[in-house]
Structure formats: structure tokens, C-alpha cells
Amino acid sequence: MRSWFSRHPIWFMAFYLVFYLSVFHWLEANITVPEVWVHCRLDDLIPFCKYAVIPYFAWFVWIPFTLFYLLWKAPRADFWRLCLPLFAGMTIALAVYVVVPNGLDLRPYRVYGSDFFARTVRQLYATDTATNVCPSIHVFNSVTLMMAYYRSRMLRRAPPLLDAPGRRRALRVHHRLHRTAQAAQLH
């Protein structure tokens, strides 16, 4: 089976996606009350920002873009160096959520406004609970993807934006964007 998946990486990703979404849906439906609340004083100082839905949803595009980019443009080894740790880390996070159900209590009682961003946040809150947050799959995947870009043989002769300092800058920017998303209490 491993040989078949190595020859059919898109099927491997598709099977994992079905597995991941099935388990995540089961967690969302069956573990609704966390046993552990993740919170620190810094959380109370972060203001709500409805515009953080932009980087939050961009993250969901960045993952498949990176996977397919490495699959089609880079040596196959670069793709597998991303895919295997990425999927293993996500699976470990799901296992942690089963063993130690956890959540955040950061969301505002009400999101005011009738603009696109306020409506999008309200819709997101209606579909994505504030459970299963630690370890953060968002942070893990972001770091894993940036490491894949950093290690990619194809990008070693990259333009200055993608050289080592450029990648570090991009990683810092991404972490700031992720923190903004957390400030909007979207996790």
C-alpha cells in the first residue's frame, strides 16, 4: 500500500483529508465541553478584530497551495518531507484532543456590525467551536510549511524574498498574522 501511495500522492492526500475531516467532525460533535480551558492573562489584553478573518481563511488556502506546489514543481522528496510530518502532526493533535479535550473562552458575547467581516465572523462562530485548540494545528502547520519552503531544494536558488532571511521574515509576518487571528478569537 505504501508503494501505491508513493505513486499516487494526490490519493494519499485525499484519503488523509477524509480521515482528518471525519475525526475532526466527530470531535466537534461529541466533545462539546472541554475539560481544560486554555487561558493566560495576555489573552485578556488582546482586542477583538473582525478583520482577522482574512489571514484566518488565507491559512486554509496556503496549505493545499503549498502541498500541490511542492508536488508539481519541486522534487518529489520535498513533497514527502512536508506531507508526512504535516499529517503526522495533525494526527497527533487529534489524538491529544481526544485524550485531553480543551478549549478557549475568548470569543466576544456578540459580534457587532452588518458588514462582510462581522457577518463572516458570526458565520464562522456558528460552524467552528472554540474547542480542540491546544496543540494548535494552525501554528504547527504554519511552522511545518515554512520549514518545507526553507528545506526545498528547488528554492535554494530562490530570489531574495525566498532566501533564508526572507523566509525568516515571512515566517515572522505569518506568526503575526496568526496572532491577529487568535486575537479575533477564531480558534
PDB file of N, CA and C in Angstrom, residues 58-113:
ATOM      1  N   ALA A  58      -7.104  32.669   4.769  1.00  0.00           N
ATOM      2  CA  ALA A  58      -5.958  32.512   3.867  1.00  0.00           C
ATOM      3  C   ALA A  58      -5.135  31.296   4.248  1.00  0.00           C
ATOM      4  N   TRP A  59      -5.099  30.992   5.529  1.00  0.00           N
ATOM      5  CA  TRP A  59      -4.360  29.824   6.003  1.00  0.00           C
ATOM      6  C   TRP A  59      -4.886  28.543   5.349  1.00  0.00           C
ATOM      7  N   PHE A  60      -6.207  28.450   5.170  1.00  0.00           N
ATOM      8  CA  PHE A  60      -6.805  27.259   4.587  1.00  0.00           C
ATOM      9  C   PHE A  60      -6.484  27.123   3.097  1.00  0.00           C
ATOM     10  N   VAL A  61      -6.100  28.196   2.455  1.00  0.00           N
ATOM     11  CA  VAL A  61      -5.676  28.147   1.058  1.00  0.00           C
ATOM     12  C   VAL A  61      -4.183  27.834   0.984  1.00  0.00           C
ATOM     13  N   TRP A  62      -3.428  28.354   1.955  1.00  0.00           N
ATOM     14  CA  TRP A  62      -1.981  28.207   1.950  1.00  0.00           C
ATOM     15  C   TRP A  62      -1.554  26.736   2.041  1.00  0.00           C
ATOM     16  N   ILE A  63      -2.244  25.933   2.820  1.00  0.00           N
ATOM     17  CA  ILE A  63      -1.851  24.532   2.999  1.00  0.00           C
ATOM     18  C   ILE A  63      -1.938  23.750   1.687  1.00  0.00           C
ATOM     19  N   PRO A  64      -3.109  23.680   1.037  1.00  0.00           N
ATOM     20  CA  PRO A  64      -3.147  22.912  -0.217  1.00  0.00           C
ATOM     21  C   PRO A  64      -2.277  23.540  -1.308  1.00  0.00           C
ATOM     22  N   PHE A  65      -2.174  24.873  -1.326  1.00  0.00           N
ATOM     23  CA  PHE A  65      -1.301  25.503  -2.316  1.00  0.00           C
ATOM     24  C   PHE A  65       0.122  24.996  -2.158  1.00  0.00           C
ATOM     25  N   THR A  66       0.623  24.972  -0.929  1.00  0.00           N
ATOM     26  CA  THR A  66       1.987  24.516  -0.687  1.00  0.00           C
ATOM     27  C   THR A  66       2.146  23.046  -1.042  1.00  0.00           C
ATOM     28  N   LEU A  67       1.193  22.222  -0.647  1.00  0.00           N
ATOM     29  CA  LEU A  67       1.277  20.794  -0.975  1.00  0.00           C
ATOM     30  C   LEU A  67       1.324  20.574  -2.487  1.00  0.00           C
ATOM     31  N   PHE A  68       0.415  21.192  -3.200  1.00  0.00           N
ATOM     32  CA  PHE A  68       0.385  20.998  -4.654  1.00  0.00           C
ATOM     33  C   PHE A  68       1.575  21.666  -5.343  1.00  0.00           C
ATOM     34  N   TYR A  69       2.023  22.793  -4.821  1.00  0.00           N
ATOM     35  CA  TYR A  69       3.189  23.460  -5.387  1.00  0.00           C
ATOM     36  C   TYR A  69       4.409  22.544  -5.297  1.00  0.00           C
ATOM     37  N   LEU A  70       4.642  21.985  -4.115  1.00  0.00           N
ATOM     38  CA  LEU A  70       5.787  21.088  -3.962  1.00  0.00           C
ATOM     39  C   LEU A  70       5.596  19.800  -4.752  1.00  0.00           C
ATOM     40  N   LEU A  71       4.377  19.328  -4.851  1.00  0.00           N
ATOM     41  CA  LEU A  71       4.113  18.101  -5.608  1.00  0.00           C
ATOM     42  C   LEU A  71       4.432  18.293  -7.088  1.00  0.00           C
ATOM     43  N   TRP A  72       4.025  19.419  -7.632  1.00  0.00           N
ATOM     44  CA  TRP A  72       4.148  19.619  -9.079  1.00  0.00           C
ATOM     45  C   TRP A  72       5.417  20.333  -9.511  1.00  0.00           C
ATOM     46  N   LYS A  73       6.014  21.143  -8.641  1.00  0.00           N
ATOM     47  CA  LYS A  73       7.156  21.958  -9.067  1.00  0.00           C
ATOM     48  C   LYS A  73       8.489  21.538  -8.449  1.00  0.00           C
ATOM     49  N   ALA A  74       8.451  20.892  -7.325  1.00  0.00           N
ATOM     50  CA  ALA A  74       9.694  20.550  -6.620  1.00  0.00           C
ATOM     51  C   ALA A  74       9.974  19.053  -6.776  1.00  0.00           C
ATOM     52  N   PRO A  75      11.177  18.633  -6.421  1.00  0.00           N
ATOM     53  CA  PRO A  75      11.435  17.187  -6.407  1.00  0.00           C
ATOM     54  C   PRO A  75      10.454  16.478  -5.467  1.00  0.00           C
ATOM     55  N   ARG A  76      10.071  15.281  -5.811  1.00  0.00           N
ATOM     56  CA  ARG A  76       9.072  14.544  -5.034  1.00  0.00           C
ATOM     57  C   ARG A  76       9.490  14.389  -3.576  1.00  0.00           C
ATOM     58  N   ALA A  77      10.776  14.286  -3.315  1.00  0.00           N
ATOM     59  CA  ALA A  77      11.244  14.147  -1.926  1.00  0.00           C
ATOM     60  C   ALA A  77      10.855  15.370  -1.093  1.00  0.00           C
ATOM     61  N   ASP A  78      10.866  16.556  -1.705  1.00  0.00           N
ATOM     62  CA  ASP A  78      10.459  17.762  -0.971  1.00  0.00           C
ATOM     63  C   ASP A  78       8.990  17.680  -0.563  1.00  0.00           C
ATOM     64  N   PHE A  79       8.175  17.148  -1.455  1.00  0.00           N
ATOM     65  CA  PHE A  79       6.756  16.980  -1.143  1.00  0.00           C
ATOM     66  C   PHE A  79       6.573  16.041   0.045  1.00  0.00           C
ATOM     67  N   TRP A  80       7.240  14.887   0.020  1.00  0.00           N
ATOM     68  CA  TRP A  80       7.080  13.920   1.103  1.00  0.00           C
ATOM     69  C   TRP A  80       7.676  14.433   2.404  1.00  0.00           C
ATOM     70  N   ARG A  81       8.753  15.251   2.318  1.00  0.00           N
ATOM     71  CA  ARG A  81       9.322  15.848   3.538  1.00  0.00           C
ATOM     72  C   ARG A  81       8.361  16.818   4.187  1.00  0.00           C
ATOM     73  N   LEU A  82       7.398  17.329   3.446  1.00  0.00           N
ATOM     74  CA  LEU A  82       6.355  18.161   4.038  1.00  0.00           C
ATOM     75  C   LEU A  82       5.162  17.317   4.446  1.00  0.00           C
ATOM     76  N   CYS A  83       4.697  16.488   3.556  1.00  0.00           N
ATOM     77  CA  CYS A  83       3.436  15.762   3.729  1.00  0.00           C
ATOM     78  C   CYS A  83       3.450  14.856   4.966  1.00  0.00           C
ATOM     79  N   LEU A  84       4.469  14.078   5.120  1.00  0.00           N
ATOM     80  CA  LEU A  84       4.483  13.105   6.220  1.00  0.00           C
ATOM     81  C   LEU A  84       4.518  13.771   7.599  1.00  0.00           C
ATOM     82  N   PRO A  85       5.416  14.734   7.851  1.00  0.00           N
ATOM     83  CA  PRO A  85       5.370  15.385   9.172  1.00  0.00           C
ATOM     84  C   PRO A  85       4.092  16.197   9.384  1.00  0.00           C
ATOM     85  N   LEU A  86       3.595  16.821   8.316  1.00  0.00           N
ATOM     86  CA  LEU A  86       2.371  17.612   8.427  1.00  0.00           C
ATOM     87  C   LEU A  86       1.206  16.731   8.864  1.00  0.00           C
ATOM     88  N   PHE A  87       1.014  15.631   8.184  1.00  0.00           N
ATOM     89  CA  PHE A  87      -0.105  14.744   8.501  1.00  0.00           C
ATOM     90  C   PHE A  87       0.106  14.031   9.829  1.00  0.00           C
ATOM     91  N   ALA A  88       1.338  13.675  10.147  1.00  0.00           N
ATOM     92  CA  ALA A  88       1.611  13.031  11.438  1.00  0.00           C
ATOM     93  C   ALA A  88       1.307  14.000  12.580  1.00  0.00           C
ATOM     94  N   GLY A  89       1.732  15.244  12.451  1.00  0.00           N
ATOM     95  CA  GLY A  89       1.470  16.238  13.496  1.00  0.00           C
ATOM     96  C   GLY A  89      -0.009  16.512  13.668  1.00  0.00           C
ATOM     97  N   MET A  90      -0.739  16.579  12.569  1.00  0.00           N
ATOM     98  CA  MET A  90      -2.181  16.806  12.666  1.00  0.00           C
ATOM     99  C   MET A  90      -2.868  15.617  13.341  1.00  0.00           C
ATOM    100  N   THR A  91      -2.412  14.417  13.047  1.00  0.00           N
ATOM    101  CA  THR A  91      -2.994  13.215  13.666  1.00  0.00           C
ATOM    102  C   THR A  91      -2.685  13.180  15.154  1.00  0.00           C
ATOM    103  N   ILE A  92      -1.474  13.547  15.528  1.00  0.00           N
ATOM    104  CA  ILE A  92      -1.115  13.598  16.954  1.00  0.00           C
ATOM    105  C   ILE A  92      -1.979  14.636  17.668  1.00  0.00           C
ATOM    106  N   ALA A  93      -2.197  15.783  17.036  1.00  0.00           N
ATOM    107  CA  ALA A  93      -3.049  16.811  17.640  1.00  0.00           C
ATOM    108  C   ALA A  93      -4.465  16.284  17.847  1.00  0.00           C
ATOM    109  N   LEU A  94      -5.001  15.565  16.864  1.00  0.00           N
ATOM    110  CA  LEU A  94      -6.342  14.991  17.020  1.00  0.00           C
ATOM    111  C   LEU A  94      -6.378  14.019  18.196  1.00  0.00           C
ATOM    112  N   ALA A  95      -5.327  13.220  18.342  1.00  0.00           N
ATOM    113  CA  ALA A  95      -5.266  12.269  19.464  1.00  0.00           C
ATOM    114  C   ALA A  95      -5.232  13.017  20.798  1.00  0.00           C
ATOM    115  N   VAL A  96      -4.491  14.110  20.865  1.00  0.00           N
ATOM    116  CA  VAL A  96      -4.444  14.914  22.091  1.00  0.00           C
ATOM    117  C   VAL A  96      -5.831  15.463  22.411  1.00  0.00           C
ATOM    118  N   TYR A  97      -6.553  15.904  21.380  1.00  0.00           N
ATOM    119  CA  TYR A  97      -7.896  16.447  21.606  1.00  0.00           C
ATOM    120  C   TYR A  97      -8.842  15.397  22.174  1.00  0.00           C
ATOM    121  N   VAL A  98      -8.638  14.128  21.807  1.00  0.00           N
ATOM    122  CA  VAL A  98      -9.477  13.053  22.344  1.00  0.00           C
ATOM    123  C   VAL A  98      -9.118  12.791  23.801  1.00  0.00           C
ATOM    124  N   VAL A  99      -7.823  12.744  24.084  1.00  0.00           N
ATOM    125  CA  VAL A  99      -7.359  12.415  25.433  1.00  0.00           C
ATOM    126  C   VAL A  99      -7.561  13.588  26.398  1.00  0.00           C
ATOM    127  N   VAL A 100      -7.279  14.809  25.933  1.00  0.00           N
ATOM    128  CA  VAL A 100      -7.397  15.993  26.781  1.00  0.00           C
ATOM    129  C   VAL A 100      -8.256  17.031  26.046  1.00  0.00           C
ATOM    130  N   PRO A 101      -9.566  16.915  26.120  1.00  0.00           N
ATOM    131  CA  PRO A 101     -10.427  17.903  25.454  1.00  0.00           C
ATOM    132  C   PRO A 101     -10.169  19.295  26.030  1.00  0.00           C
ATOM    133  N   ASN A 102      -9.912  20.239  25.153  1.00  0.00           N
ATOM    134  CA  ASN A 102      -9.586  21.580  25.623  1.00  0.00           C
ATOM    135  C   ASN A 102     -10.269  22.629  24.767  1.00  0.00           C
ATOM    136  N   GLY A 103     -10.284  23.850  25.270  1.00  0.00           N
ATOM    137  CA  GLY A 103     -10.949  24.916  24.541  1.00  0.00           C
ATOM    138  C   GLY A 103     -10.515  26.284  25.008  1.00  0.00           C
ATOM    139  N   LEU A 104     -10.995  27.287  24.288  1.00  0.00           N
ATOM    140  CA  LEU A 104     -10.744  28.691  24.604  1.00  0.00           C
ATOM    141  C   LEU A 104     -12.062  29.374  24.934  1.00  0.00           C
ATOM    142  N   ASP A 105     -12.009  30.312  25.851  1.00  0.00           N
ATOM    143  CA  ASP A 105     -13.181  31.117  26.158  1.00  0.00           C
ATOM    144  C   ASP A 105     -12.823  32.579  25.917  1.00  0.00           C
ATOM    145  N   LEU A 106     -12.557  32.894  24.639  1.00  0.00           N
ATOM    146  CA  LEU A 106     -12.096  34.229  24.292  1.00  0.00           C
ATOM    147  C   LEU A 106     -13.082  35.002  23.425  1.00  0.00           C
ATOM    148  N   ARG A 107     -14.027  34.328  22.857  1.00  0.00           N
ATOM    149  CA  ARG A 107     -14.912  34.977  21.894  1.00  0.00           C
ATOM    150  C   ARG A 107     -15.809  36.009  22.576  1.00  0.00           C
ATOM    151  N   PRO A 108     -16.021  37.124  21.892  1.00  0.00           N
ATOM    152  CA  PRO A 108     -16.933  38.117  22.473  1.00  0.00           C
ATOM    153  C   PRO A 108     -18.353  37.571  22.495  1.00  0.00           C
ATOM    154  N   TYR A 109     -19.146  38.112  23.412  1.00  0.00           N
ATOM    155  CA  TYR A 109     -20.532  37.661  23.523  1.00  0.00           C
ATOM    156  C   TYR A 109     -21.285  37.922  22.241  1.00  0.00           C
ATOM    157  N   ARG A 110     -20.996  39.056  21.603  1.00  0.00           N
ATOM    158  CA  ARG A 110     -21.686  39.422  20.375  1.00  0.00           C
ATOM    159  C   ARG A 110     -20.714  40.111  19.432  1.00  0.00           C
ATOM    160  N   VAL A 111     -20.831  39.812  18.138  1.00  0.00           N
ATOM    161  CA  VAL A 111     -20.032  40.484  17.119  1.00  0.00           C
ATOM    162  C   VAL A 111     -20.940  41.520  16.460  1.00  0.00           C
ATOM    163  N   TYR A 112     -20.614  42.783  16.677  1.00  0.00           N
ATOM    164  CA  TYR A 112     -21.459  43.863  16.180  1.00  0.00           C
ATOM    165  C   TYR A 112     -21.112  44.200  14.737  1.00  0.00           C
ATOM    166  N   GLY A 113     -22.103  44.680  14.021  1.00  0.00           N
ATOM    167  CA  GLY A 113     -21.895  45.150  12.661  1.00  0.00           C
ATOM    168  C   GLY A 113     -22.654  44.308  11.658  1.00  0.00           C
TER     169      GLY A 113
END
